XYZ file of C-alpha atoms in Angstrom:
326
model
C -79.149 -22.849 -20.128
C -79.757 -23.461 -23.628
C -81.154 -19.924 -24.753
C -78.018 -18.729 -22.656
C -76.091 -20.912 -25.167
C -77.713 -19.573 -28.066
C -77.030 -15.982 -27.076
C -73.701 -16.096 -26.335
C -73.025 -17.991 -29.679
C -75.028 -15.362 -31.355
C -72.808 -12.991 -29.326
C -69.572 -14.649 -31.205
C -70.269 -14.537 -34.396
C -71.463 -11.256 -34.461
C -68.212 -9.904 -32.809
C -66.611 -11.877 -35.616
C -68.853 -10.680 -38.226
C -67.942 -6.761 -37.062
C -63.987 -7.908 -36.865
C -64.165 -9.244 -40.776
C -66.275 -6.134 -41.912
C -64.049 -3.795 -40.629
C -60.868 -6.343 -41.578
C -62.496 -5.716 -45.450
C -62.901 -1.958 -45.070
C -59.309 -1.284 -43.998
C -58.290 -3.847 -46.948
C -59.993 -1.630 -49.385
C -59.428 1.643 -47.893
C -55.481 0.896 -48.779
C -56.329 -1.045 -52.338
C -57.859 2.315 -52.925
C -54.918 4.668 -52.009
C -52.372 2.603 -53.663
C -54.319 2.608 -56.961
C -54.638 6.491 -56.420
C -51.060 6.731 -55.801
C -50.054 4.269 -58.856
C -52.420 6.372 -61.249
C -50.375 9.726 -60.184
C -47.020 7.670 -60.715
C -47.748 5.353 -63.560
C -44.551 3.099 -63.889
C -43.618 3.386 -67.860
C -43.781 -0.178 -69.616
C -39.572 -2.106 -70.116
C -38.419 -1.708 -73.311
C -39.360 -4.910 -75.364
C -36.681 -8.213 -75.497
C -36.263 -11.984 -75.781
C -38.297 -13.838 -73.437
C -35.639 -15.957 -71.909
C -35.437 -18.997 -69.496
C -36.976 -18.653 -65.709
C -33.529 -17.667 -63.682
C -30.965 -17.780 -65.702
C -32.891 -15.355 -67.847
C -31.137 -14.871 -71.694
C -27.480 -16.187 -70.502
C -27.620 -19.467 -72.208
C -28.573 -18.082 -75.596
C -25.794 -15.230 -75.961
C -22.826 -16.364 -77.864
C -19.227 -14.765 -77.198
C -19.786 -12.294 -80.682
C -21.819 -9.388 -78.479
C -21.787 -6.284 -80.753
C -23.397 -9.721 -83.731
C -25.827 -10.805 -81.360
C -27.059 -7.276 -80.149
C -27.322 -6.175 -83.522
C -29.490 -9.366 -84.706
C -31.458 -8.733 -81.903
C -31.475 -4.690 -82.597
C -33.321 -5.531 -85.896
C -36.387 -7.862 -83.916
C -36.999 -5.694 -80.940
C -35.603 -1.947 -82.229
C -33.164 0.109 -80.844
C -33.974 0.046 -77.575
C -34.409 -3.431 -75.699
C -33.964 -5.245 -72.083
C -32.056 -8.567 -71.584
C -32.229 -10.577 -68.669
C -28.917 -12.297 -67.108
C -29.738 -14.089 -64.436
C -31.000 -11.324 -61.541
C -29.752 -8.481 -63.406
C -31.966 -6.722 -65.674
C -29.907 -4.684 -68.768
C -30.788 -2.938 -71.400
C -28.897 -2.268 -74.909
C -29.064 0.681 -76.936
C -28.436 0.908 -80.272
C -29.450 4.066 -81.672
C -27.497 7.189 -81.906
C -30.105 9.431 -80.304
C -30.426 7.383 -77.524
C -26.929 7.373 -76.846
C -26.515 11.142 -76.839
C -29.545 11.316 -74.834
C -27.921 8.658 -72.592
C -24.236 10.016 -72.446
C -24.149 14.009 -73.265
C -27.717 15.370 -72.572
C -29.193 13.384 -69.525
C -25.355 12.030 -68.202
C -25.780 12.854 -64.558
C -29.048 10.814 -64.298
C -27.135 7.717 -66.062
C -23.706 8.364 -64.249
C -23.562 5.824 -61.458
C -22.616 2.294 -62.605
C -23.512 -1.345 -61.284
C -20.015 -2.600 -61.189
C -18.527 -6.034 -61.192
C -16.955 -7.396 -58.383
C -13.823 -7.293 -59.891
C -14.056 -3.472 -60.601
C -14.915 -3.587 -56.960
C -11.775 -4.882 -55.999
C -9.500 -2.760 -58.173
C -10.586 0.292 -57.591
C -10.859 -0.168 -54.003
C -14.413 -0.355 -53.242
C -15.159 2.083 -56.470
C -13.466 4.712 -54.659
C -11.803 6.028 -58.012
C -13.526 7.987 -60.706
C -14.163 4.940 -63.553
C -16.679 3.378 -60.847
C -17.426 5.664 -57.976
C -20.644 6.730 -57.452
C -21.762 10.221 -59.040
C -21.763 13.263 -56.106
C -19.680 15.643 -54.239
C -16.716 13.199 -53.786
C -16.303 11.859 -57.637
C -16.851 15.815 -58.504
C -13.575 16.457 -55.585
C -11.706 13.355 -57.554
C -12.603 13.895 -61.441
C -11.065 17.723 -60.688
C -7.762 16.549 -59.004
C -7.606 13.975 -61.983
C -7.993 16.768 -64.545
C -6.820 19.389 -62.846
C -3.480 17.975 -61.642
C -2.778 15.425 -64.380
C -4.244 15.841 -67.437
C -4.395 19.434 -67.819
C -2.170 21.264 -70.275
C -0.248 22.738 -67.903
C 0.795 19.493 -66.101
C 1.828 18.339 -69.537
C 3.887 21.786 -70.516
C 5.668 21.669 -67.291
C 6.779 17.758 -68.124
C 8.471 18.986 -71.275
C 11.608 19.253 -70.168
C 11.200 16.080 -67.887
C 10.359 14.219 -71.478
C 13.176 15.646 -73.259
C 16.169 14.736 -70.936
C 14.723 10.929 -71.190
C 15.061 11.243 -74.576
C 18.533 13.125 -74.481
C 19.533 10.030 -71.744
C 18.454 7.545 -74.538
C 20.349 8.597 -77.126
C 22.667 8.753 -75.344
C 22.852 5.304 -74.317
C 22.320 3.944 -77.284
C 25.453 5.481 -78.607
C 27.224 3.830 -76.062
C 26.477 0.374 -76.751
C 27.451 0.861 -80.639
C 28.845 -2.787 -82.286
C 27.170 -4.277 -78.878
C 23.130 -6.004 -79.864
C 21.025 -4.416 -77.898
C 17.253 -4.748 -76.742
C 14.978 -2.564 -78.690
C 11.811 -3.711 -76.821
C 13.326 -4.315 -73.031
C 14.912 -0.477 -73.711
C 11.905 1.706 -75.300
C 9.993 0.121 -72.342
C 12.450 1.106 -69.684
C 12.779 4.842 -70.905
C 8.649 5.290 -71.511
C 8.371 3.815 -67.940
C 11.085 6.462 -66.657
C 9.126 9.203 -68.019
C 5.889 8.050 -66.479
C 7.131 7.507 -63.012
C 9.088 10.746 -63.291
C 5.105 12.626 -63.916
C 3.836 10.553 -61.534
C 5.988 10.545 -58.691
C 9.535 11.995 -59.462
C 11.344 8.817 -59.537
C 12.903 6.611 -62.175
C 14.147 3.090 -62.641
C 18.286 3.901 -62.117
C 17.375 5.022 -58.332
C 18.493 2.647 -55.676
C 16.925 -0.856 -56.227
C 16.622 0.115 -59.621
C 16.917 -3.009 -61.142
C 14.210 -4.882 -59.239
C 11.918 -2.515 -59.519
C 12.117 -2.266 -62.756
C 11.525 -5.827 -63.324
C 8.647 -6.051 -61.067
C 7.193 -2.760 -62.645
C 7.651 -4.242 -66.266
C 5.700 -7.585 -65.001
C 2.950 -5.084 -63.630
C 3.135 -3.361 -66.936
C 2.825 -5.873 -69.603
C 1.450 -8.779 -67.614
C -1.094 -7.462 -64.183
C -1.992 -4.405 -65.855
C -3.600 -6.411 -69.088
C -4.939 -9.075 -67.040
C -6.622 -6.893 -64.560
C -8.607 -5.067 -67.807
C -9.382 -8.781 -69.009
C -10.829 -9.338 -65.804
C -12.688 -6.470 -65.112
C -14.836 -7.095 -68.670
C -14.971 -10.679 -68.138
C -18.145 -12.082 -67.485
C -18.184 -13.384 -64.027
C -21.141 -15.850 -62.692
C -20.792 -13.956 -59.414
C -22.374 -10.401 -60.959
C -24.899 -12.300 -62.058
C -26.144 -14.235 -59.371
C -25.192 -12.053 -56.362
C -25.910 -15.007 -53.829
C -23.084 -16.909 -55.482
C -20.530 -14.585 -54.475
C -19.106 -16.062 -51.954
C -17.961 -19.172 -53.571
C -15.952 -17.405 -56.439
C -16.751 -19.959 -59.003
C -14.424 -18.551 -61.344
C -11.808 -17.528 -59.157
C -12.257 -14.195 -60.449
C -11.851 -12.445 -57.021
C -9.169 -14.623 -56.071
C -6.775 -13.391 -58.893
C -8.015 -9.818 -58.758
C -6.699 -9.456 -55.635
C -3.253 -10.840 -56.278
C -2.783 -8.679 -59.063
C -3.930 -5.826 -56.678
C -1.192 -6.674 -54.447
C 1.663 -6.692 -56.848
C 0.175 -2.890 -57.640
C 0.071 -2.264 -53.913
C 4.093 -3.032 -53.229
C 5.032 -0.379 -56.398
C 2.846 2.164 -55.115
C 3.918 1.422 -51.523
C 7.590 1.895 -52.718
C 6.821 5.368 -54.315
C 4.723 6.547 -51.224
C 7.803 5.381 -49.168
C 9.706 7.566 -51.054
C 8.131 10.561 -51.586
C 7.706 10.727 -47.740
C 11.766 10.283 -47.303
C 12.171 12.835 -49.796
C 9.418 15.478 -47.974
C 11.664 14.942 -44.608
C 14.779 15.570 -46.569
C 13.463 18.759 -47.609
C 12.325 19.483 -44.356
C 15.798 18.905 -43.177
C 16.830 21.628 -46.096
C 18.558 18.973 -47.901
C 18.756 19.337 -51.313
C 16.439 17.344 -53.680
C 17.230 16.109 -57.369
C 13.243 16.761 -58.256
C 11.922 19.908 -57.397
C 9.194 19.911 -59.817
C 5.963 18.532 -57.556
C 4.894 15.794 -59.114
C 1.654 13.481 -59.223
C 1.756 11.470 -56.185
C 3.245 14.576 -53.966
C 0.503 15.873 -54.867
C -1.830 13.588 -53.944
C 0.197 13.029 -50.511
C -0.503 16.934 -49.670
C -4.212 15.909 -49.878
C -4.159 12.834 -48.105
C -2.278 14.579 -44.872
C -4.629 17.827 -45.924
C -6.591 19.020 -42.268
C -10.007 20.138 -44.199
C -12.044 16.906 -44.746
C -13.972 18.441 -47.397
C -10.246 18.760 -49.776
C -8.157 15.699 -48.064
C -8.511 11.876 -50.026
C -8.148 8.654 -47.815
C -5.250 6.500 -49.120
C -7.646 4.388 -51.014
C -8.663 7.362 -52.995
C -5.316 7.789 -53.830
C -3.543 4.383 -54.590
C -7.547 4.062 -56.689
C -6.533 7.344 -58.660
C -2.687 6.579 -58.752
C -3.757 2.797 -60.583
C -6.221 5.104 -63.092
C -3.498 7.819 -64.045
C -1.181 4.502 -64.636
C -3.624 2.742 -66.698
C -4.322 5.802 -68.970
C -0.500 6.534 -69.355
């Protein structure tokens, strides 16, 4: 019984002996392939940078002067260098060579963007072209933008638009002589007609004229600024990603009630436009003939070939970026 014992002991470790040989072969069969592999694809050593503190990274020692503190820092670690806020690894250049290397001669490899979860918000899910991601659908967006906006033409074809504002304003101002009369409230009025006239054919002295153009001055001078303050402001959330959900700064919160107040004017002008395409499909006839911005954008949106037709996200997101550039 014994010597049976002994050999089936003998008979364990052996079978144990075998399992941890081949357990070390496998182990070194793949240390050796992924050393192969790394030696093919060498990853290139970070830039150099201020070593800062274990999870927060360099976001206690940055003061509110940026452009000071990355030049200080341009002169210790060159003109290249990372930073480290919080999980978010960045990296600041300061040299013009770089730059043109970054943003003219290698700008489709740097052309996506990490944004902030306010830029999130505001341009619906980076649906626009500021924050979209780089492929065939910002290509499709960046040439209506251009194309159907910006262009030369667009602009030529809105000279007569501008110049009848301007007529209208004279015009009004000579009425009101020996009454006092509100330079700011009035310049802002007749620039606003002229941009809602490019973008969408309508003006402020249409029907409900008066509260839209309160509620489009508030957008103007108060939702518009704050929504650019917010989209540059540092935010704890972009930083620390599992934070997110708590909004600590309430930055989400107010992004998307300034979003809203954007939503009802370019709900009105939608609502519009489409009462003024069944008119003219009811051969009425129209006070704007010239096709303007958002009609535009409306053909596209109801447009039957999926590779030319933008959701309605895509357009209220381009609609807020011609408005913010105008």
């Amino acid at each position: 019984m014994e010597m049976l014992a002994n050999i089936e002991r003998d008979g364990h470790l052996m079978i144990r002996a075998m399992f941890l040989t081949l357990s070390a072969m496998v182990v070194a069969l793949f240390w050796f392939l992924w050393n192969r592999k790394s030696s093919k694809n060498p990853m290139p050593p970070l830039p150099p940078g201020p070593r800062g503190l274990p999870f927060l990274g360099s976001l206690p020692f940055i003061g509110p002067n940026l452009h000071h503190e990355f030049t200080n820092l341009a002169t210790i670690f060159g003109p290249i260098y990372k930073l480290q806020f919080g999980s978010k690894l960045c990296f600041v250049l300061s040299s013009p060579s770089i730059l043109k290397q970054v943003l003219r001669d290698q700008d489709t490899l740097f052309a996506n963007r990490d944004p902030t979860i306010a830029a999130q918000i505001v341009s619906y899910g980076c649906t626009d072209i500021a924050f979209g991601p780089y492929g065939p659908d910002w290509r499709r967006l960046r040439r209506v933008f251009m194309s159907h906006m910006l262009s030369k033409a667009n602009l030529d074809a809105s000279y007569a638009l501008r110049k009848e504002e301007v007529l209208k304003s004279i015009g009004h101002t000579y009425g009101k002589v020996g009454s006092p009369i509100d330079l700011g409230q009035f310049a802002f009025l007749k620039s606003i007609n002229t941009v809602m006239r490019m973008l969408w054919g309508g003006t402020l002295e249409a029907e409900n004229g008066a509260d839209l153009g309160a509620e489009f001055k508030n957008v103007q001078q108060n939702a518009m600024a704050e929504i650019i303050e917010l989209v540059g402001k540092p935010n704890v959330s972009d930083f620390f990603p599992s934070l997110a959900r708590f909004d600590v700064q309430g930055i989400a919160r107010r992004m998307k009630q300034l979003q809203s107040m954007t939503e009802k004017i370019f709900y009105s002008a939608i609502e519009r436009q489409k009462s003024e395409a069944v008119k003219k499909d009811e051969g009425l006839e129209l006070k704007h003939e010239r096709k303007d911005f958002l009609r535009f954008l409306l053909e596209l949106n109801d447009h039957e070939d999926g590779a030319k037709s933008i959701t309605l996200q895509q357009l209220k997101a381009l609609l807020l970026v011609q408005y913010s550039y105008l």
